[in-house]
Each structure stands twice: as C-alpha cells, then as structure tokens.
Coordinates of C-alpha atoms in Angstrom, one line a residue:
M1 CA -64.9 -14.3 -124.3
Q2 CA -65.2 -16.8 -121.5
T3 CA -66.9 -15.9 -118.3
P4 CA -65.0 -16.2 -115.1
R5 CA -67.3 -19.0 -113.9
L6 CA -66.5 -21.1 -117.1
T7 CA -62.8 -20.4 -116.8
R8 CA -62.8 -21.6 -113.2
L9 CA -64.8 -24.7 -114.2
R10 CA -62.3 -25.4 -117.0
S11 CA -59.3 -24.8 -114.8
R12 CA -60.8 -27.1 -112.1
A13 CA -61.5 -29.9 -114.7
L14 CA -58.0 -29.5 -116.1
W15 CA -56.5 -29.7 -112.7
L16 CA -58.4 -32.8 -111.8
L17 CA -57.5 -34.5 -115.1
C18 CA -53.9 -33.5 -114.8
A19 CA -53.7 -34.7 -111.2
G20 CA -55.4 -38.0 -112.0
G21 CA -53.1 -38.4 -115.1
L22 CA -50.0 -37.6 -113.0
L23 CA -51.0 -40.1 -110.4
A24 CA -51.7 -42.8 -113.0
C25 CA -48.4 -42.2 -114.7
Q26 CA -46.5 -42.2 -111.5
L27 CA -48.0 -45.6 -110.7
A28 CA -47.2 -46.9 -114.1
T29 CA -43.8 -45.4 -114.6
P30 CA -41.8 -48.2 -113.0
A31 CA -43.3 -50.8 -115.4
F32 CA -43.8 -48.8 -118.6
A33 CA -42.1 -45.4 -118.8
K34 CA -39.0 -45.3 -121.0
E35 CA -36.1 -42.9 -120.5
G36 CA -36.7 -39.6 -122.1
E37 CA -40.5 -40.0 -122.5
S38 CA -42.9 -37.5 -120.9
T39 CA -45.0 -39.0 -118.1
Y40 CA -48.2 -37.6 -119.7
A41 CA -49.2 -35.6 -122.7
L42 CA -50.2 -32.2 -121.3
D43 CA -51.4 -30.9 -124.6
D44 CA -53.8 -33.9 -124.9
L45 CA -55.1 -33.3 -121.5
R46 CA -55.8 -29.7 -122.4
T47 CA -57.6 -30.8 -125.5
F48 CA -59.7 -33.2 -123.4
A49 CA -60.6 -30.4 -121.0
D50 CA -61.6 -28.2 -123.9
V51 CA -63.9 -30.9 -125.3
F52 CA -65.3 -31.6 -121.9
N53 CA -66.1 -28.0 -121.4
Q54 CA -67.6 -27.5 -124.9
I55 CA -70.0 -30.5 -124.4
R56 CA -70.9 -29.4 -120.9
Q57 CA -71.6 -25.8 -122.1
G58 CA -73.2 -26.3 -125.5
Y59 CA -74.7 -29.8 -125.9
V60 CA -78.5 -29.5 -126.6
E61 CA -79.3 -31.4 -123.4
E62 CA -77.7 -30.7 -120.0
I63 CA -75.4 -33.5 -118.9
D64 CA -73.9 -33.6 -115.4
D65 CA -70.2 -33.9 -115.0
S66 CA -70.3 -37.4 -113.5
T67 CA -72.1 -38.8 -116.6
L68 CA -69.7 -37.1 -119.0
L69 CA -66.7 -38.5 -117.2
Q70 CA -68.3 -42.0 -117.2
Y71 CA -68.8 -41.6 -121.0
A72 CA -65.2 -40.6 -121.3
I73 CA -64.0 -43.7 -119.4
E74 CA -66.3 -46.0 -121.5
G75 CA -65.0 -44.5 -124.7
M76 CA -61.4 -44.8 -123.6
L77 CA -61.8 -48.5 -122.9
S78 CA -63.9 -49.2 -126.0
G79 CA -61.1 -47.9 -128.2
L80 CA -58.7 -50.6 -126.9
D81 CA -60.3 -54.0 -127.9
P82 CA -63.7 -55.6 -127.8
H83 CA -63.1 -57.2 -124.3
S84 CA -61.9 -54.2 -122.3
V85 CA -64.9 -52.5 -120.7
Y86 CA -66.0 -50.3 -117.8
L87 CA -68.2 -52.2 -115.5
T88 CA -70.9 -50.2 -113.8
S89 CA -72.8 -51.7 -110.8
D90 CA -75.2 -53.7 -112.9
A91 CA -72.5 -55.0 -115.3
F92 CA -70.3 -55.9 -112.4
D93 CA -73.1 -57.9 -110.9
D94 CA -73.8 -59.6 -114.2
L95 CA -70.1 -60.7 -114.6
Q96 CA -70.2 -62.3 -111.1
T97 CA -73.5 -63.9 -111.9
S98 CA -72.3 -65.4 -115.2
T99 CA -69.6 -67.4 -113.4
S100 CA -72.0 -68.7 -110.8
G101 CA -74.5 -70.1 -113.2
E102 CA -77.9 -68.5 -113.1
F103 CA -79.5 -65.3 -114.5
S104 CA -82.5 -64.1 -116.4
G105 CA -82.3 -63.3 -120.0
L106 CA -81.8 -64.8 -123.5
G107 CA -78.8 -67.0 -122.9
L108 CA -76.3 -65.4 -125.3
E109 CA -72.5 -64.9 -125.1
V110 CA -71.8 -61.8 -127.2
G111 CA -69.0 -59.4 -128.0
M112 CA -68.5 -56.1 -129.8
E113 CA -66.7 -56.2 -133.1
N114 CA -66.2 -52.9 -135.1
G115 CA -69.2 -51.5 -133.3
L116 CA -71.4 -54.5 -134.1
L117 CA -72.8 -57.0 -131.5
R118 CA -71.6 -60.4 -132.6
V119 CA -72.8 -63.7 -131.1
I120 CA -70.0 -65.8 -129.8
A121 CA -72.3 -68.7 -128.7
P122 CA -75.8 -69.4 -127.4
I123 CA -76.0 -71.2 -124.1
D124 CA -77.4 -74.8 -124.2
G125 CA -81.1 -74.9 -123.6
S126 CA -81.6 -71.2 -123.5
P127 CA -84.3 -69.2 -125.4
A128 CA -81.6 -68.0 -127.9
A129 CA -80.5 -71.6 -128.6
E130 CA -84.1 -72.8 -129.0
A131 CA -84.8 -70.0 -131.4
G132 CA -81.9 -70.9 -133.6
V133 CA -79.4 -68.1 -132.9
Q134 CA -76.0 -69.2 -134.2
P135 CA -72.4 -68.3 -133.5
G136 CA -71.3 -65.5 -135.8
D137 CA -74.8 -63.9 -136.1
I138 CA -74.8 -60.1 -135.9
I139 CA -77.6 -58.6 -133.7
L140 CA -78.7 -55.6 -135.6
K141 CA -81.7 -54.5 -133.6
L142 CA -83.5 -55.2 -130.3
D143 CA -87.2 -54.5 -130.4
N144 CA -86.6 -52.5 -133.6
N145 CA -84.0 -50.3 -131.9
P146 CA -80.6 -50.3 -133.8
L147 CA -77.6 -51.3 -131.7
K148 CA -75.0 -49.7 -133.9
G149 CA -72.8 -47.5 -131.6
M150 CA -74.3 -48.9 -128.4
S151 CA -71.8 -50.0 -125.7
L152 CA -71.6 -53.7 -124.9
S153 CA -72.9 -53.3 -121.4
D154 CA -75.9 -51.3 -122.6
A155 CA -76.7 -54.0 -125.2
V156 CA -76.4 -56.8 -122.7
G157 CA -78.6 -54.8 -120.3
K158 CA -81.3 -54.5 -122.9
M159 CA -81.3 -58.3 -123.5
R160 CA -81.6 -59.0 -119.8
G161 CA -85.1 -58.8 -118.3
P162 CA -87.7 -60.6 -116.2
K163 CA -88.7 -64.1 -117.0
G164 CA -91.6 -64.3 -119.4
S165 CA -91.0 -60.9 -121.0
E166 CA -90.7 -60.9 -124.8
I167 CA -88.1 -59.3 -127.1
E168 CA -87.6 -59.2 -130.9
L169 CA -84.2 -59.7 -132.3
T170 CA -83.2 -58.6 -135.8
I171 CA -80.0 -60.5 -136.9
G172 CA -77.7 -60.6 -139.8
R173 CA -76.4 -64.0 -140.8
S174 CA -73.7 -65.0 -143.3
G175 CA -75.3 -66.5 -146.4
E176 CA -78.6 -64.8 -145.8
S177 CA -79.5 -61.9 -148.2
Q178 CA -82.0 -60.3 -145.7
P179 CA -82.0 -59.8 -141.9
L180 CA -83.8 -62.4 -139.9
T181 CA -86.4 -61.6 -137.2
L182 CA -86.7 -63.8 -134.2
N183 CA -89.1 -63.4 -131.3
L184 CA -87.8 -64.7 -128.0
T185 CA -89.2 -65.0 -124.5
R186 CA -86.8 -64.4 -121.7
D187 CA -86.3 -67.1 -119.1
V188 CA -84.1 -67.9 -116.1
I189 CA -80.9 -69.3 -117.6
K190 CA -79.6 -72.1 -115.4
V191 CA -76.2 -73.0 -116.9
A192 CA -75.6 -76.7 -116.2
S193 CA -72.0 -76.6 -117.3
V194 CA -71.5 -80.3 -117.6
R195 CA -73.6 -83.1 -119.0
E196 CA -72.6 -86.7 -119.6
R197 CA -73.9 -90.0 -121.1
W198 CA -72.7 -93.2 -122.8
L199 CA -72.7 -93.0 -126.6
E200 CA -72.1 -96.8 -126.6
D201 CA -70.8 -99.2 -124.0
G202 CA -67.3 -97.9 -123.1
Y203 CA -67.5 -94.7 -125.2
A204 CA -68.3 -91.7 -123.0
Y205 CA -69.7 -88.3 -124.1
V206 CA -69.0 -85.3 -121.9
R207 CA -70.5 -81.9 -122.8
V208 CA -69.0 -78.8 -121.3
S209 CA -71.2 -75.7 -122.2
Q210 CA -69.3 -73.1 -120.1
F211 CA -66.4 -73.0 -117.7
Q212 CA -67.6 -72.1 -114.2
K213 CA -65.7 -72.2 -111.0
S214 CA -66.8 -75.8 -110.3
T215 CA -66.5 -77.2 -113.8
G216 CA -63.4 -79.2 -113.2
D217 CA -64.9 -81.0 -110.2
D218 CA -68.1 -81.5 -112.2
V219 CA -66.3 -83.2 -115.1
A220 CA -64.4 -85.4 -112.7
K221 CA -67.6 -86.5 -111.0
A222 CA -69.3 -87.1 -114.4
L223 CA -66.5 -89.4 -115.6
E224 CA -66.3 -91.3 -112.2
A225 CA -70.1 -91.9 -112.4
L226 CA -69.8 -93.3 -115.9
K227 CA -66.9 -95.5 -115.1
K228 CA -69.0 -97.3 -112.6
D229 CA -71.1 -98.8 -115.4
H230 CA -68.5 -99.7 -118.0
E231 CA -64.7 -99.7 -118.6
L232 CA -63.7 -96.5 -120.4
K233 CA -62.6 -97.1 -124.0
G234 CA -62.7 -93.5 -125.2
V235 CA -64.1 -90.0 -124.5
V236 CA -65.7 -87.4 -126.7
L237 CA -65.2 -84.0 -125.0
D238 CA -67.7 -81.6 -126.6
L239 CA -66.6 -78.0 -126.4
R240 CA -68.7 -76.7 -129.4
N241 CA -70.4 -73.4 -128.7
N242 CA -68.6 -73.1 -125.4
P243 CA -67.8 -69.3 -125.0
G244 CA -65.3 -69.9 -122.2
G245 CA -65.4 -68.7 -118.6
V246 CA -63.1 -69.1 -115.7
L247 CA -59.4 -69.7 -116.5
G248 CA -58.8 -71.9 -113.5
A249 CA -61.6 -74.2 -114.6
S250 CA -60.1 -74.7 -118.0
V251 CA -56.8 -75.7 -116.4
D252 CA -58.6 -78.1 -114.1
V253 CA -60.5 -79.7 -117.0
A254 CA -57.4 -80.1 -119.2
G255 CA -55.5 -81.5 -116.2
L256 CA -58.0 -84.3 -115.8
F257 CA -56.8 -85.9 -119.1
M258 CA -53.0 -85.3 -118.7
R259 CA -50.2 -86.6 -116.5
G260 CA -48.6 -83.3 -115.7
G261 CA -47.2 -80.8 -118.1
E262 CA -48.1 -77.2 -119.0
V263 CA -51.7 -76.3 -119.9
V264 CA -51.3 -72.7 -120.9
Y265 CA -49.0 -69.7 -120.3
T266 CA -49.6 -66.0 -120.6
E267 CA -47.5 -63.0 -121.6
G268 CA -48.2 -59.3 -121.0
R269 CA -46.6 -56.0 -120.0
L270 CA -47.3 -56.1 -116.3
P271 CA -44.7 -57.8 -114.1
N272 CA -47.2 -60.5 -113.0
A273 CA -48.7 -61.0 -116.5
G274 CA -46.3 -63.8 -117.4
Q275 CA -47.7 -66.9 -115.8
S276 CA -47.6 -70.7 -116.5
Y277 CA -50.4 -73.0 -115.5
G278 CA -49.7 -76.8 -115.1
A279 CA -51.8 -79.9 -115.0
S280 CA -52.0 -82.4 -112.1
D281 CA -50.2 -85.7 -112.4
E282 CA -53.2 -88.0 -112.6
D283 CA -55.1 -88.8 -115.8
I284 CA -58.6 -89.7 -114.7
T285 CA -59.2 -91.7 -117.9
N286 CA -56.0 -93.8 -117.5
G287 CA -54.8 -92.9 -121.0
A288 CA -58.1 -93.6 -122.9
P289 CA -58.2 -92.0 -126.3
I290 CA -60.0 -88.6 -126.5
V291 CA -61.6 -86.6 -129.3
V292 CA -62.4 -83.0 -128.6
L293 CA -65.1 -81.3 -130.7
I294 CA -64.8 -77.6 -131.4
N295 CA -66.4 -75.1 -133.7
R296 CA -66.5 -71.3 -134.3
G297 CA -68.4 -70.9 -131.0
S298 CA -65.6 -72.4 -129.0
A299 CA -63.7 -69.5 -127.4
S300 CA -61.3 -68.6 -124.7
A301 CA -61.2 -71.3 -121.9
S302 CA -62.4 -74.0 -124.3
E303 CA -59.6 -73.1 -126.7
I304 CA -57.1 -73.4 -123.8
V305 CA -58.3 -77.0 -123.2
A306 CA -58.3 -77.9 -126.9
G307 CA -54.9 -76.4 -127.5
A308 CA -53.3 -78.0 -124.4
L309 CA -54.6 -81.5 -125.3
Q310 CA -53.6 -81.0 -128.9
D311 CA -50.1 -79.9 -128.2
H312 CA -49.4 -82.7 -125.7
G313 CA -50.7 -85.2 -128.2
R314 CA -53.3 -86.3 -125.7
A315 CA -56.4 -85.8 -127.9
I316 CA -57.5 -85.5 -131.5
I317 CA -59.2 -82.2 -132.2
M318 CA -62.1 -82.5 -134.6
G319 CA -64.6 -80.0 -136.0
T320 CA -64.0 -76.5 -137.4
D321 CA -61.7 -73.6 -136.5
S322 CA -62.4 -72.1 -133.1
F323 CA -63.3 -68.5 -132.3
G324 CA -59.8 -67.1 -131.6
K325 CA -60.3 -65.3 -128.3
G326 CA -56.8 -65.6 -126.7
S327 CA -56.6 -62.5 -124.5
V328 CA -56.6 -62.4 -120.7
Q329 CA -59.0 -60.0 -119.0
T330 CA -58.3 -58.8 -115.4
V331 CA -61.1 -57.4 -113.4
M332 CA -59.8 -54.4 -111.4
P333 CA -62.3 -53.1 -108.8
I334 CA -62.2 -49.3 -108.5
S335 CA -65.0 -49.2 -105.9
E336 CA -67.4 -51.6 -104.2
T337 CA -69.8 -51.5 -107.1
R338 CA -67.6 -50.6 -110.1
A339 CA -64.7 -52.1 -111.9
V340 CA -62.6 -52.1 -115.1
K341 CA -62.2 -55.3 -117.1
L342 CA -58.9 -54.8 -118.9
T343 CA -57.0 -57.0 -121.3
T344 CA -53.7 -57.5 -119.7
A345 CA -52.1 -60.5 -121.4
L346 CA -52.4 -63.1 -124.2
Y347 CA -52.8 -66.9 -123.9
F348 CA -50.3 -69.2 -125.5
T349 CA -50.7 -73.0 -125.9
P350 CA -47.9 -75.2 -124.5
G351 CA -46.5 -75.4 -128.0
G352 CA -46.1 -71.7 -128.1
R353 CA -49.1 -70.9 -130.4
S354 CA -51.0 -67.7 -129.8
I355 CA -54.7 -68.3 -129.7
Q356 CA -55.6 -64.6 -130.3
A357 CA -57.3 -64.1 -133.6
A358 CA -56.0 -67.4 -134.9
G359 CA -57.9 -69.9 -132.8
I360 CA -57.4 -73.7 -132.7
V361 CA -57.2 -75.5 -136.0
P362 CA -58.6 -79.0 -135.7
D363 CA -56.5 -82.1 -136.6
I364 CA -59.5 -83.4 -138.6
R365 CA -61.8 -80.9 -140.1
V366 CA -65.5 -82.0 -140.1
D367 CA -68.1 -79.4 -141.0
R368 CA -71.5 -79.6 -139.5
A369 CA -73.8 -81.1 -142.2
R370 CA -77.0 -82.9 -142.7
V371 CA -76.2 -86.5 -143.6
T372 CA -78.6 -89.0 -145.1
A373 CA -77.6 -92.7 -145.3
I374 CA -78.3 -94.3 -148.7
G375 CA -78.0 -97.8 -150.2
E376 CA -79.3 -99.9 -147.3
E377 CA -83.0 -99.3 -147.4
G378 CA -85.1 -102.3 -148.0
R379 CA -82.2 -104.8 -147.8
I380 CA -82.5 -107.8 -145.6
S381 CA -80.0 -110.0 -143.8
E382 CA -79.9 -113.6 -142.6
A383 CA -81.3 -112.5 -139.2
D384 CA -84.4 -111.1 -141.0
L385 CA -85.3 -114.5 -142.6
I386 CA -88.2 -116.5 -141.1
G387 CA -86.8 -119.6 -139.5
H388 CA -83.2 -118.6 -139.6
L389 CA -80.7 -120.5 -137.5
G390 CA -79.3 -119.1 -134.3
N391 CA -75.7 -118.3 -133.9
G392 CA -75.0 -121.1 -131.5
D393 CA -74.5 -119.0 -128.3
G394 CA -78.1 -117.9 -127.9
E395 CA -77.6 -114.3 -129.0
E396 CA -78.9 -112.5 -132.1
R397 CA -76.8 -109.9 -133.8
R398 CA -77.4 -106.5 -132.3
K399 CA -78.6 -103.8 -134.7
I400 CA -76.9 -100.6 -133.8
E401 CA -78.9 -97.7 -135.2
A402 CA -75.8 -95.5 -135.9
S403 CA -77.6 -93.8 -138.8
E404 CA -79.8 -91.8 -136.3
L405 CA -76.7 -90.3 -134.7
Q406 CA -75.2 -89.7 -138.1
S407 CA -78.2 -87.7 -139.3
R408 CA -78.7 -85.8 -136.0
D409 CA -75.1 -84.8 -135.3
N410 CA -72.5 -85.9 -138.0
Q411 CA -69.6 -84.4 -136.1
L412 CA -70.3 -86.5 -133.0
Y413 CA -70.8 -89.5 -135.2
E414 CA -67.4 -89.0 -136.8
A415 CA -65.8 -88.6 -133.3
L416 CA -67.3 -91.8 -132.1
T417 CA -66.2 -93.6 -135.3
L418 CA -62.6 -92.3 -134.8
L419 CA -62.5 -93.5 -131.2
K420 CA -63.5 -97.0 -132.3
G421 CA -60.8 -97.0 -134.9
V422 CA -58.2 -95.9 -132.4
N423 CA -59.2 -98.8 -130.1
I424 CA -59.2 -101.3 -132.9
L425 CA -55.8 -100.3 -134.3
G426 CA -54.3 -99.7 -130.8
M427 CA -52.8 -96.5 -132.0
N428 CA -50.5 -94.6 -129.7
R429 CA -48.7 -91.3 -130.3
S430 CA -45.1 -91.9 -129.2
R431 CA -43.5 -89.0 -131.1
P432 CA -42.4 -85.9 -129.2
T433 CA -45.3 -83.5 -128.7
A434 CA -45.4 -79.9 -129.7
A435 CA -45.6 -78.9 -126.0
T436 CA -42.4 -80.9 -125.3
L437 CA -40.5 -79.4 -128.2
A438 CA -41.6 -75.8 -127.3
R439 CA -40.8 -76.3 -123.7
Q440 CA -37.3 -77.5 -124.6
A441 CA -36.8 -74.5 -127.0
R442 CA -37.9 -72.0 -124.3
S443 CA -35.5 -73.7 -121.8
D444 CA -32.6 -73.4 -124.3
D445 CA -33.3 -69.8 -124.9
N446 CA -33.1 -69.1 -121.2

C-alpha cells in the first residue's frame, strides 16, 4: 500500500507531466494534430509517472528529481536519431565553440550509431589525425572505459580535456580482426578551415576542412590571392574528411563557383522547414573547370556543396561515396545555458536528391590507394646525354615530378590530371543540368 507522501509525490509528478504535455500539444496542435486524434496519450503519461516513481523510490542509489528528468529528456531525444540531442551547459558551449574554430581536445567529429560512437572525420592537423584515426572507426573505449550505452555529449566530454593530458583510445576498424589501441595527447585544436596552394601553374588547390561562419569569405580570399600569381585554369576543391558545419557557409562556398541557381532546399513538418537557398550571380573562377574531392568523411555541409555543383554540371565529383548526413538540426534554446538540438528537416540537392543515408555518389570513383610508378627507372632521355644540343630557345625541358604526388595522394593526382585533360580538350557541358530539369519539374507540379 502506498504511503500518503508517495501518493502525493506521484500525483504531483503526474500533474506536472500532464500540464507540460498539454502545453506542448497545444503549441503543436496547429501544425501537427489531425482531426480525431487525442492531443496526448494520458495512459502513457501515467506509465511514465509510475516508472519515475519506482526509480525514485527503489533505485539502489538516491537520485534527485532534476537528474531523473534530465535522463528522461536525454532518452527521449536519443530515441529519435543520432543527431537530436539535449545540450547541457557544457555541450551548448562546445557547439558554439566548434563553429568559431578553437577548442582543446582530440580533434574528432563523431556521431552515435546504434549506441556506438562512430568517427565521421578527424580534423586536419589534430592529435586524432596525426595518430591515424580514420572515418568510420568505432571508438570502443576511452582509457579502458567502455562507451557502449553512453550518451554522445558524455562521450565528447570525456574526449575533451586540457592541453597536454593523455588519453587511450580503443577503436574497431573495418578489415581489422582485433581492436586497435592508440595513445593520444590532447591539444588546442585550431581549425583553419581553408588552405590553398598551386598544384602547378594555373591549377589551384583549395582545401576546406570544416564549414565555419567565415568559410565562404576565406575561400574567396584564398582564390583571389592565388589569381594574383597565375591565370586560373582549374580548381581542385578538397572536401575529403570534411564533417560539415554551418549551412550558410556551404551555400556561400557553392555560390562562389556558380552563376546563380539553387544550392540546396529543405523539407520538414514545421511551417518554416521548407526553405530554398540560392547562389550569388558571380562565379569567382570565371567558369574555370572544377574537380571536387569527397570521401566517406565528407558529410552534411560538404555534401551540400558537392551535390549542388554536381547537379548544376559545374564540377566533376571525384573520390568515393560521401557520408550521407542529409538532415537539418535546429538548436532551440530552452534557457540561457541549455538547448535542444532537434532534427527538423532533410536536405535535398537542386536535382531533388535526398542526401540522407544515401550521400553523394562521385561522377568518377577513385579509391584512396598507394600507387608506385614502374617502367621508367633507369631510363635516360636526350636531355640526360653529355653534350646534348639545346632546343634553340635557351630552355631545357622541365622535369615535372608528378610521381611524388601520385604516390602521396593518388586521388589528388587524378583530379589534377582530369583538369589538364578538360583544358586540353576544351570540354564544356552544354546539356541541361539535373538542377534545371528538377526545377522545371517542381514548377510544373505547382
């Protein structure tokens, strides 16, 4: 028989839950409720109150009501999808820090998948990247403590720490029969989102490692700086192991290579979830050919850029299938220090393709491989002969050591080779693009 005190506590908890549920449903009813449906399931709320009371009363360790309710909220969100999470004060700060570009830790973008912590991509130059952590790795343990069942925010919190502190990662990797153990030293992660250089005269390389608020401006500045040295013949845009970031930055970057047109659109249940984002009218490259490199670590915002340029026929996508993170998360503050990050919509490329769980499929598939050139060792040419004649204009043949790039990064080597071929042949895509056809179809439907 329940004591009066427990009965009062149960009634109070049920009243609070019902009141909160009623308020939430009243707010949501105009958007979601269908005629004839109950605004909330009273039986389920009674069950929740019963479970809450049983845990509060009988769990082996005493847990205060506030902690139990926080666990309930976290569990409710974790049951939705890997990207919907409850952000406590520390997690909220981490989210804001990650878009500004500096924090202390290992330098990993991770996500939960079936209760396992999976690596989306290591950040360039970070301790994780230097130690050889790869996209797709499963982090099994941190300092010999299993992560199975741990929330994403708790796992990220354990990986963060002061500069110089050490941590041991036990990871599972496809193709490896046994878990791997890696010892890492935490460091301050300064995410320089854009790097650039000339691969050869006229052929630019732009690496975007993460989409921060200023990434669009940074890419524009990088290309303008390069163009002061040489005329632009082609660009390799490297989005490999780019876990994404700010949506607006991806729209800005794609727009730098387009003359108007749609970059991405979203669809969801909320009235404002359906949005279309367009490019500016100026192509900073003046139509120079572009190759975009992607791989399994290319996710979210990087997939938006690759998909837009592919659908508009503006770039050739090369590499391997991307990650497939095509959902939109909206951060909804519920206090000054806490928020809910909730999946509210899905991304679609201009051609109408959903990125979610499908990713971007490259136009030309090139797997990362170790390549060794054969057949030329020991051979000599006319220019190697003692006393050879000059070529008449005072210049010797330049020996371009392409084999070094080929052996170091075969995907980048193939991208450069393709750009050269495009320039030599003067190729130009004049056919209607997937984006144009899809836009016309949507217009006809309306």
